[in-house]
mmCIF file with all atom_site columns, C-alpha atoms in Angstrom:
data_model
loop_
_atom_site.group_PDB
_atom_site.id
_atom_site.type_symbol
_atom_site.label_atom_id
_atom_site.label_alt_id
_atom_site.label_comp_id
_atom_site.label_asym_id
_atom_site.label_entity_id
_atom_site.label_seq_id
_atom_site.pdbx_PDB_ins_code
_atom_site.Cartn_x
_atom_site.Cartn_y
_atom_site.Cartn_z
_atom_site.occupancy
_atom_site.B_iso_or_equiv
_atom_site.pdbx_formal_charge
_atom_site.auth_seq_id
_atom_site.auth_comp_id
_atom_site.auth_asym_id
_atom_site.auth_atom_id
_atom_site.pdbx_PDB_model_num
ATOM 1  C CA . UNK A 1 1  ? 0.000   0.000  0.000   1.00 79.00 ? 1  UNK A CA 1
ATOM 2  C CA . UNK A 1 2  ? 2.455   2.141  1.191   1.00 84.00 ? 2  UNK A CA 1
ATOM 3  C CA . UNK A 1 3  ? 4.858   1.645  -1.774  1.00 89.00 ? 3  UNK A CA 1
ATOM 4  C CA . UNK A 1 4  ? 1.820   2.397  -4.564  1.00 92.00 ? 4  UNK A CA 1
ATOM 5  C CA . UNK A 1 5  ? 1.318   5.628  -2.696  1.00 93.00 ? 5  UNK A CA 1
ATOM 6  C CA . UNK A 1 6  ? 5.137   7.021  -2.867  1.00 94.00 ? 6  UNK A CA 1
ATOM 7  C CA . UNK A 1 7  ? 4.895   5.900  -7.157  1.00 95.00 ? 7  UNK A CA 1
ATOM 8  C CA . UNK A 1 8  ? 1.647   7.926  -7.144  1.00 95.00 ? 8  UNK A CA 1
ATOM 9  C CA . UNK A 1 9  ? 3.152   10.492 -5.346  1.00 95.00 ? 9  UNK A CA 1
ATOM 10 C CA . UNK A 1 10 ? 6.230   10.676 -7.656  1.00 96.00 ? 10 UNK A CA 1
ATOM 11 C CA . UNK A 1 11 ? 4.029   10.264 -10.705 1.00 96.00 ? 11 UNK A CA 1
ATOM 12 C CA . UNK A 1 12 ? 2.426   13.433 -9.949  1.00 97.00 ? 12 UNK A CA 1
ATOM 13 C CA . UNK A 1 13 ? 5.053   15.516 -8.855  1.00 97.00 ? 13 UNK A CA 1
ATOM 14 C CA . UNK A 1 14 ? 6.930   14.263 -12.310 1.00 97.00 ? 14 UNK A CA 1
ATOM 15 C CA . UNK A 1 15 ? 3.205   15.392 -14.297 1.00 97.00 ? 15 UNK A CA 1
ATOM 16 C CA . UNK A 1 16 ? 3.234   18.796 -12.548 1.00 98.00 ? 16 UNK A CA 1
ATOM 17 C CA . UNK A 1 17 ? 7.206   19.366 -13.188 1.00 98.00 ? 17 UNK A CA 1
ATOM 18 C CA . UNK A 1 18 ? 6.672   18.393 -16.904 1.00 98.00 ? 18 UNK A CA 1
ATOM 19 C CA . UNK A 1 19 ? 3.819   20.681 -17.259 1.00 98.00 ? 19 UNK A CA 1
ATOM 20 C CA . UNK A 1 20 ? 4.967   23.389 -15.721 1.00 98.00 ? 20 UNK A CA 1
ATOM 21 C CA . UNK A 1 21 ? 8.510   23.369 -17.831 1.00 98.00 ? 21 UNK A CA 1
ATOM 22 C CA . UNK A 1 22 ? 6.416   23.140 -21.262 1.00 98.00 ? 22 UNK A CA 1
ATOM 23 C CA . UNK A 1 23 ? 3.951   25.978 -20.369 1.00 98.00 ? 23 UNK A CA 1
ATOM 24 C CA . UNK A 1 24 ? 7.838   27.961 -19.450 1.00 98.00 ? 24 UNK A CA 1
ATOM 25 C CA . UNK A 1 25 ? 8.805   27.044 -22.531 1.00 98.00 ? 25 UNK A CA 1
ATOM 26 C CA . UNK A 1 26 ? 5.544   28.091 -24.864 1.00 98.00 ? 26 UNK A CA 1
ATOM 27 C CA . UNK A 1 27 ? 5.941   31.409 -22.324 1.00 98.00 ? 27 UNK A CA 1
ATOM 28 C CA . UNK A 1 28 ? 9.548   32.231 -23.403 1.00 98.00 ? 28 UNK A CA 1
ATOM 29 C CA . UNK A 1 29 ? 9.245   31.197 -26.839 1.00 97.00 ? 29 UNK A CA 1
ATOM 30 C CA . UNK A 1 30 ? 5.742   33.373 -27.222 1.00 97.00 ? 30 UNK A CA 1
ATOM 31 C CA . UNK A 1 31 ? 7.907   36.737 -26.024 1.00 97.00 ? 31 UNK A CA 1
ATOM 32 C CA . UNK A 1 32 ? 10.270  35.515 -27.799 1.00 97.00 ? 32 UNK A CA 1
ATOM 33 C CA . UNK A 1 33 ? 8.642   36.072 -31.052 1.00 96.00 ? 33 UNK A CA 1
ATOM 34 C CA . UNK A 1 34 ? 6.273   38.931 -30.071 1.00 94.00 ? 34 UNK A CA 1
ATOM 35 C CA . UNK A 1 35 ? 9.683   40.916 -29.629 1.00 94.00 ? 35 UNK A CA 1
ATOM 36 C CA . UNK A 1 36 ? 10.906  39.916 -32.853 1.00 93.00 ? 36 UNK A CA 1
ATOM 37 C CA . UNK A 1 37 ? 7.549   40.517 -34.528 1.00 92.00 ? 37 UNK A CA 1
ATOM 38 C CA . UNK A 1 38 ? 7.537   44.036 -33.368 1.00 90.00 ? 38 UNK A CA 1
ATOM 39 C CA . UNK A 1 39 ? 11.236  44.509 -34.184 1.00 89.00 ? 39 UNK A CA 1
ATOM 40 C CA . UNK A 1 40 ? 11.435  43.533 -37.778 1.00 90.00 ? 40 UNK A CA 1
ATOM 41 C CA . UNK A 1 41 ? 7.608   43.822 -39.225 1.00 86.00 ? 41 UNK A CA 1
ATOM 42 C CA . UNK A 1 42 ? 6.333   47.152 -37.159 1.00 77.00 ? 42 UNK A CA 1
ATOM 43 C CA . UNK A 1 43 ? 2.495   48.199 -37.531 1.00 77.00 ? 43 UNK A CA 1
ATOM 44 C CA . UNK A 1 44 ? 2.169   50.674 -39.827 1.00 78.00 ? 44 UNK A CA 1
ATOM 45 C CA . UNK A 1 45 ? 1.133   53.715 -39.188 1.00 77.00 ? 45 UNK A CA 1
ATOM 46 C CA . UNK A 1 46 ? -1.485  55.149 -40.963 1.00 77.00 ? 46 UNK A CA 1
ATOM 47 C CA . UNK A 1 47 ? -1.174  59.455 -42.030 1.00 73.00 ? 47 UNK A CA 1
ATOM 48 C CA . UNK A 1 48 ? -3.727  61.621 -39.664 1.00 72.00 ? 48 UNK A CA 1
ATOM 49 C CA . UNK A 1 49 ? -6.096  63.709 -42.168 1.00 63.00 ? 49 UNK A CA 1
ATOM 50 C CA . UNK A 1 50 ? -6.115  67.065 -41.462 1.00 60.00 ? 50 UNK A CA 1
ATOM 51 C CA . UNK A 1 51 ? -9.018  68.439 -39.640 1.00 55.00 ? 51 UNK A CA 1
ATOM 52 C CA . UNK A 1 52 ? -10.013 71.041 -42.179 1.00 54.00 ? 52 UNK A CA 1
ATOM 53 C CA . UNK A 1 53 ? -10.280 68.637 -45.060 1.00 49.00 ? 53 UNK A CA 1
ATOM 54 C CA . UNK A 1 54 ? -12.748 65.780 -42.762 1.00 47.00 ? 54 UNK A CA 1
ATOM 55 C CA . UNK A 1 55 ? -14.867 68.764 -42.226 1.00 51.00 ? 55 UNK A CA 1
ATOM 56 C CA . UNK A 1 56 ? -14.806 69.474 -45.830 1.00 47.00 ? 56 UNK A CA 1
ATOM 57 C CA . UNK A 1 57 ? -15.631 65.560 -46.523 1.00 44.00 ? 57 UNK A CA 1
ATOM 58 C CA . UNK A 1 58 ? -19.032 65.481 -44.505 1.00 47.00 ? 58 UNK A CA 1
ATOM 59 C CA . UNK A 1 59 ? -21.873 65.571 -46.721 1.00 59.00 ? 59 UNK A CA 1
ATOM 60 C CA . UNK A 1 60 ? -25.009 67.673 -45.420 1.00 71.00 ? 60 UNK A CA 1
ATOM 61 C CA . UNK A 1 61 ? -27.554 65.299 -44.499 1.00 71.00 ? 61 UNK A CA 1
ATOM 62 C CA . UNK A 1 62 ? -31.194 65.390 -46.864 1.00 80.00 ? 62 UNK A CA 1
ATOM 63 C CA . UNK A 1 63 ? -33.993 67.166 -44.922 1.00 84.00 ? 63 UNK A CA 1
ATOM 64 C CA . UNK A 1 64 ? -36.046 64.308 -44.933 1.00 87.00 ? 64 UNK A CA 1
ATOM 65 C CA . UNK A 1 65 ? -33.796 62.186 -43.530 1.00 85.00 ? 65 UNK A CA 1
ATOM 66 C CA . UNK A 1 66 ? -33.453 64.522 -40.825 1.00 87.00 ? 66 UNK A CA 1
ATOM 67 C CA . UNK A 1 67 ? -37.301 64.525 -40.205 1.00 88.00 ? 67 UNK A CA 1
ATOM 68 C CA . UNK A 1 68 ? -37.277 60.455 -40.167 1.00 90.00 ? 68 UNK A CA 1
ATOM 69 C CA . UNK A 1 69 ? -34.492 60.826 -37.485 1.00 89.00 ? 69 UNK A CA 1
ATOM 70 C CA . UNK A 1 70 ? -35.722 63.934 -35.133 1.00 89.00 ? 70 UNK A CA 1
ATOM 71 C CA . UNK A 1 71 ? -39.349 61.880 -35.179 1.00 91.00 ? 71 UNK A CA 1
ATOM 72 C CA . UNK A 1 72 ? -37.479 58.563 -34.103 1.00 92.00 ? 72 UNK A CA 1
ATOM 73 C CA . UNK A 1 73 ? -35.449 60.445 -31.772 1.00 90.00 ? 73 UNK A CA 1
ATOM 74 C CA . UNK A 1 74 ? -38.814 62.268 -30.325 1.00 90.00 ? 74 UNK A CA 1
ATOM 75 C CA . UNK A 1 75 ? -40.756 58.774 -30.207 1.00 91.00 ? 75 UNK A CA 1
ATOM 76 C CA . UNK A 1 76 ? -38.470 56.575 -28.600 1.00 91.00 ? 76 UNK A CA 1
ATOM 77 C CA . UNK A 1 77 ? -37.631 59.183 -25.994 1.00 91.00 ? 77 UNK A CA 1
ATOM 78 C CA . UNK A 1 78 ? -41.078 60.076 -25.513 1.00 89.00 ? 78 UNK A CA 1
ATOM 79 C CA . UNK A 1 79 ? -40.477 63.936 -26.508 1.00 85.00 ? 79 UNK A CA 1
ATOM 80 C CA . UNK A 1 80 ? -37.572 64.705 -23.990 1.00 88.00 ? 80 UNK A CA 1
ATOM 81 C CA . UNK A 1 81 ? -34.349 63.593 -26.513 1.00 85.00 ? 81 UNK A CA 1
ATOM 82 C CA . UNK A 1 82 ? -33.386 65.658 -29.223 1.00 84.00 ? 82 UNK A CA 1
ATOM 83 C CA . UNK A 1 83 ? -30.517 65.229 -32.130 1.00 86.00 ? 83 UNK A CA 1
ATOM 84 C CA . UNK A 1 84 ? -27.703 67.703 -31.541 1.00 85.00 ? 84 UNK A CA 1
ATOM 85 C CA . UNK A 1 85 ? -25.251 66.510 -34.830 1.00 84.00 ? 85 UNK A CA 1
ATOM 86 C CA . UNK A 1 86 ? -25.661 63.439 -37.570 1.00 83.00 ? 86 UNK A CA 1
ATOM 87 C CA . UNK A 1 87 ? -22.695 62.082 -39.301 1.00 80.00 ? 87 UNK A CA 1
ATOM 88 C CA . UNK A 1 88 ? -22.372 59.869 -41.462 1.00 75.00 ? 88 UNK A CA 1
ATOM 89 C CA . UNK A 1 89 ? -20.545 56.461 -40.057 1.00 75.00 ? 89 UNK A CA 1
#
């Protein structure tokens, strides 16, 4: 009895050892290449447009579509919402 206790014993500490020295492993080797990544392929990074030209780029919204919207607004808030600016996503 006592004998199959002291190979379970061992069994698990061996189990636990193992697993803990491959999840080190897929640790290291996951920096590992996230530093590397970063190093030799870096995001790119995309021009800012200036502010004067997005404003330019917004198109004026058709009246009717701002009726549809103020009366959806005003029904599903019961009267007390309003819309203060619409852009177009």
């Amino acid at each position: 009895m006592n004998d199959n206790l002291n190979e379970a014993l061992q069994l698990m500490i061996v189990g636990m050892l193992t697993v803990f020295c491959i999840l080190l492993i897929v640790i290291l080797f996951g920096t590992l290449l996230i530093k590397l990544v970063n190093k030799y392929a870096p995001e790119e990074v995309q021009a800012k447009k200036p502010v004067a030209a997005a404003n330019n780029a917004v198109q004026k919204v058709d009246a009717t579509v701002k009726a549809v919207i103020d009366a959806t607004v005003a029904q599903i808030t019961g009267g007390k919402g309003h819309v203060s600016k619409i852009t177009k996503l």
